[in-house]
Amino acid sequence: DIVMTQSPDSLAVSLGERATISCKSSQSVLYSSNNKNYLAWYQQKPGQPPKLLIYWASTRESGVPNRFSGSGSGTDFTLTISSLQAEDVAVYYCQQYYSTPQTFGPGTKVEIK
Amino acid sequence: QVQLVESGGGVVQPGRSLRLSCAASKFTFSSYGIHWVRQAPGKGLEWVAVISSDGNDEYYADSVKGRFTISRDNSKNTLYLQMTSLKTEDSAVYYCAKARGSETPAADYWGQGTLVTVSS
């Protein structure tokens, strides 16, 4: 199974500042035949189901603000919130869908400083 | 707007069975794979299972393989999760989630979840 790790476990960022979350996979999730990274990012606010933010590691889902961006390839990925807003307080999860069982990272909690 | 509504959760004793349902609407259900994902209270997300759009392919997490069965009835726009030999560690909110597309398994729409509590 592919193990996903995230860092940090939590971070506090001032409003308008940048938040950066790291996600690493225990093996590459880059599929060579189509050069796509099988990685997604989700946002989960308290009491709500997760919301898809990013897929293919860097493709923003429709309706997601452009302050959210994903980058990386192979085994190392990053989710960046360029200018943190109050509504971005949530837990963020990465997920690989390269192979089954699909696996999530443990989550990173983002708070306002 | 895509809708997914889970039902069937509740309190059940260890070793017993439970069947969850997920009623889908406002999209072409038979064209998309669907996932079950669970979340124990205060914990992270755990992928449970996925079924292909036609129901012919199923995949499971190791933790539920042999105990849980995912299925679907495309004529009723409904997904199921049959859970047997339940353990206390199966206690969680269970979400059904639609795959974004046949080539994009990421889950783009999620239900609100149904709570399963396994306790004696």
Coordinates of C-alpha atoms in Angstrom, one line a residue:
Chain A
D1 CA 0.0 0.0 0.0
I2 CA 1.1 3.6 -0.7
V3 CA 1.6 5.5 2.6
M4 CA 0.9 9.2 2.6
T5 CA 2.4 11.6 5.0
Q6 CA 1.8 15.2 5.6
S7 CA 3.6 18.0 7.3
P8 CA 3.1 19.9 9.4
D9 CA 0.3 18.4 11.5
S10 CA -1.0 21.9 12.1
L11 CA -0.1 25.4 11.3
A12 CA -1.3 28.9 12.2
V13 CA -1.1 31.6 9.6
S14 CA -2.0 35.3 9.7
L15 CA -4.8 36.5 7.5
G16 CA -3.5 37.3 4.1
E17 CA -0.3 35.3 4.6
R18 CA 0.8 32.2 2.7
A19 CA 0.1 28.7 4.0
T20 CA 2.1 25.8 2.7
I21 CA 1.3 22.1 3.3
S22 CA 3.6 19.2 2.3
C23 CA 2.5 15.7 1.2
K24 CA 4.8 12.8 0.5
S25 CA 4.0 9.4 -0.9
S26 CA 5.9 6.2 -0.1
Q27 CA 6.2 5.5 -3.8
S28 CA 5.7 7.5 -6.9
V29 CA 2.2 8.3 -8.0
L30 CA 3.3 9.6 -11.4
Y31 CA 1.8 7.4 -14.1
S32 CA 4.4 7.4 -16.9
S33 CA 2.0 6.6 -19.7
N34 CA 0.1 9.9 -19.4
N35 CA 2.6 11.9 -17.2
K36 CA -0.1 12.5 -14.6
N37 CA 0.3 12.5 -10.9
Y38 CA -2.6 10.6 -9.3
L39 CA -2.9 12.9 -6.3
A40 CA -5.8 15.0 -5.0
W41 CA -6.2 17.6 -2.2
Y42 CA -9.4 18.0 -0.1
Q43 CA -10.6 20.5 2.4
Q44 CA -12.8 19.5 5.3
K45 CA -14.4 22.1 7.6
P46 CA -15.9 21.1 10.9
G47 CA -19.1 19.2 10.6
Q48 CA -18.9 19.0 6.8
P49 CA -17.9 16.4 4.3
P50 CA -14.6 16.9 2.5
K51 CA -14.5 19.1 -0.6
L52 CA -12.3 18.4 -3.6
L53 CA -9.8 21.3 -4.2
I54 CA -7.2 19.9 -6.5
Y55 CA -6.8 16.8 -8.7
W56 CA -4.0 15.5 -10.9
A57 CA -1.8 17.3 -8.3
S58 CA -2.3 20.7 -9.8
T59 CA -5.7 21.0 -11.5
R60 CA -8.0 23.2 -9.6
E61 CA -11.6 21.9 -9.3
S62 CA -14.2 24.2 -10.7
G63 CA -15.3 26.9 -8.3
V64 CA -12.2 26.7 -6.1
P65 CA -10.6 30.1 -5.5
N66 CA -7.3 30.6 -7.4
R67 CA -5.5 31.3 -4.1
F68 CA -5.4 27.5 -3.8
S69 CA -2.7 25.8 -5.9
G70 CA -1.1 22.4 -6.0
S71 CA 2.4 21.5 -7.2
G72 CA 4.9 18.7 -7.2
S73 CA 5.5 15.4 -8.9
G74 CA 6.4 11.8 -8.2
T75 CA 6.5 11.5 -4.4
D76 CA 6.6 15.2 -3.2
F77 CA 3.6 17.5 -3.4
T78 CA 2.6 20.9 -2.0
L79 CA -0.7 22.6 -1.4
T80 CA -0.4 26.4 -1.2
I81 CA -2.9 28.9 0.0
S82 CA -1.5 32.2 -1.3
S83 CA -3.4 34.6 0.9
L84 CA -5.2 32.9 3.8
Q85 CA -8.8 33.9 4.4
A86 CA -10.9 33.2 7.4
E87 CA -13.0 30.7 5.5
D88 CA -9.9 28.6 4.8
V89 CA -9.8 27.4 8.4
A90 CA -10.1 23.6 7.9
V91 CA -8.2 20.3 7.8
Y92 CA -6.6 19.6 4.5
Y93 CA -5.9 16.0 3.2
C94 CA -3.9 14.7 0.3
Q95 CA -5.0 11.4 -1.3
Q96 CA -3.4 9.2 -3.8
Y97 CA -5.5 7.4 -6.4
Y98 CA -2.7 5.8 -8.3
S99 CA -3.4 2.4 -6.8
T100 CA -5.8 0.6 -4.6
P101 CA -6.2 0.8 -1.8
Q102 CA -6.5 4.5 -2.3
T103 CA -5.0 6.2 0.7
F104 CA -5.2 9.6 2.4
G105 CA -2.7 11.5 4.4
P106 CA -3.3 12.1 8.1
G107 CA -4.4 15.7 7.5
T108 CA -3.1 19.2 8.3
K109 CA -5.1 21.6 10.4
V110 CA -4.9 25.2 9.3
E111 CA -5.8 27.9 11.8
I112 CA -5.6 31.7 12.0
K113 CA -2.8 33.2 13.9
Chain B
Q1 CA -26.6 20.0 -8.2
V2 CA -25.4 16.4 -7.6
Q3 CA -27.0 14.9 -4.5
L4 CA -25.8 11.9 -2.5
V5 CA -27.8 10.9 0.6
E6 CA -26.5 8.1 2.9
S7 CA -28.8 6.1 5.2
G8 CA -28.8 3.0 7.3
G9 CA -26.4 3.9 10.0
G10 CA -27.0 3.2 13.6
V11 CA -25.8 1.4 16.7
V12 CA -25.0 -2.3 16.2
Q13 CA -23.3 -4.9 18.3
P14 CA -19.9 -6.3 17.4
G15 CA -20.1 -9.3 15.1
R16 CA -23.4 -8.1 13.6
S17 CA -24.2 -6.8 10.2
L18 CA -25.5 -3.6 8.7
R19 CA -26.3 -2.3 5.2
L20 CA -25.7 1.3 4.2
S21 CA -27.4 2.9 1.3
C22 CA -26.5 6.0 -0.8
A23 CA -29.3 7.5 -2.9
A24 CA -28.0 9.5 -5.8
S25 CA -29.7 12.1 -7.9
K26 CA -29.2 14.9 -10.4
F27 CA -26.5 13.2 -12.3
T28 CA -26.2 10.1 -14.5
F29 CA -25.5 7.6 -11.8
S30 CA -24.7 4.7 -14.1
S31 CA -21.8 6.7 -15.7
Y32 CA -19.7 7.1 -12.6
G33 CA -17.7 5.1 -10.1
I34 CA -18.6 5.7 -6.5
H35 CA -16.5 5.4 -3.3
W36 CA -17.2 4.7 0.3
V37 CA -15.0 6.7 2.7
R38 CA -15.2 6.6 6.4
Q39 CA -14.1 8.9 9.3
A40 CA -13.9 7.7 12.9
P41 CA -14.8 10.4 15.4
G42 CA -12.1 13.0 15.6
K43 CA -9.9 11.1 13.2
G44 CA -8.8 11.4 9.5
L45 CA -10.3 10.0 6.4
E46 CA -10.1 6.4 5.5
W47 CA -10.9 5.1 2.0
V48 CA -13.1 2.0 2.3
A49 CA -14.1 0.8 -1.2
V50 CA -14.9 1.8 -4.8
I51 CA -17.2 0.3 -7.4
S52 CA -17.0 0.9 -11.1
S53 CA -19.8 2.6 -13.0
D54 CA -21.2 -0.8 -14.3
G55 CA -20.7 -2.6 -11.0
N56 CA -18.3 -5.1 -12.5
D57 CA -15.2 -4.0 -10.6
E58 CA -14.8 -3.5 -6.9
Y59 CA -11.8 -2.7 -4.7
Y60 CA -11.5 -2.6 -1.0
A61 CA -9.3 -1.4 1.8
D62 CA -7.4 -4.2 3.5
S63 CA -9.2 -3.4 6.8
V64 CA -12.6 -4.4 5.4
K65 CA -11.7 -6.9 2.7
G66 CA -13.8 -10.1 3.2
R67 CA -16.2 -8.4 5.5
F68 CA -17.7 -5.5 3.5
T69 CA -19.3 -5.7 0.1
I70 CA -19.9 -2.7 -2.1
S71 CA -22.7 -2.9 -4.7
R72 CA -25.0 -0.8 -6.8
D73 CA -28.3 -0.8 -8.5
N74 CA -28.2 1.5 -11.4
S75 CA -31.9 1.1 -12.0
K76 CA -32.5 2.6 -8.6
N77 CA -29.6 5.1 -8.6
T78 CA -28.5 3.6 -5.3
L79 CA -25.2 2.4 -3.9
Y80 CA -24.9 0.0 -1.1
L81 CA -22.3 -1.1 1.5
Q82 CA -23.0 -4.5 3.2
M83 CA -21.0 -4.7 6.4
T84 CA -20.6 -8.0 8.2
S85 CA -18.6 -9.1 11.2
L86 CA -18.5 -5.6 12.4
K87 CA -15.8 -4.5 14.8
T88 CA -15.6 -1.6 17.2
E89 CA -13.0 -0.1 15.0
D90 CA -15.5 0.1 12.2
S91 CA -17.3 2.9 14.1
A92 CA -17.3 6.0 11.9
V93 CA -19.2 8.4 9.7
Y94 CA -19.5 6.7 6.3
Y95 CA -19.6 8.9 3.3
C96 CA -20.4 8.0 -0.3
A97 CA -18.6 10.0 -2.8
K98 CA -18.9 10.3 -6.6
A99 CA -15.8 9.8 -8.7
R100 CA -15.1 12.8 -10.9
G101 CA -14.8 10.6 -14.0
S102 CA -13.8 7.3 -15.3
E103 CA -10.2 8.6 -15.8
T104 CA -10.3 10.8 -12.6
P105 CA -11.1 8.7 -9.5
A106 CA -10.8 11.7 -7.2
A107 CA -14.1 12.3 -5.4
D108 CA -15.8 15.5 -6.5
Y109 CA -19.2 15.2 -4.7
W110 CA -19.8 13.8 -1.2
G111 CA -22.8 13.0 0.8
Q112 CA -23.3 14.3 4.4
G113 CA -22.5 10.9 5.8
T114 CA -24.2 8.3 8.1
L115 CA -22.9 7.4 11.5
V116 CA -22.2 3.8 12.4
T117 CA -21.5 2.9 16.0
V118 CA -20.3 -0.6 16.8
S119 CA -20.7 -1.2 20.5
S120 CA -21.9 -3.8 22.9

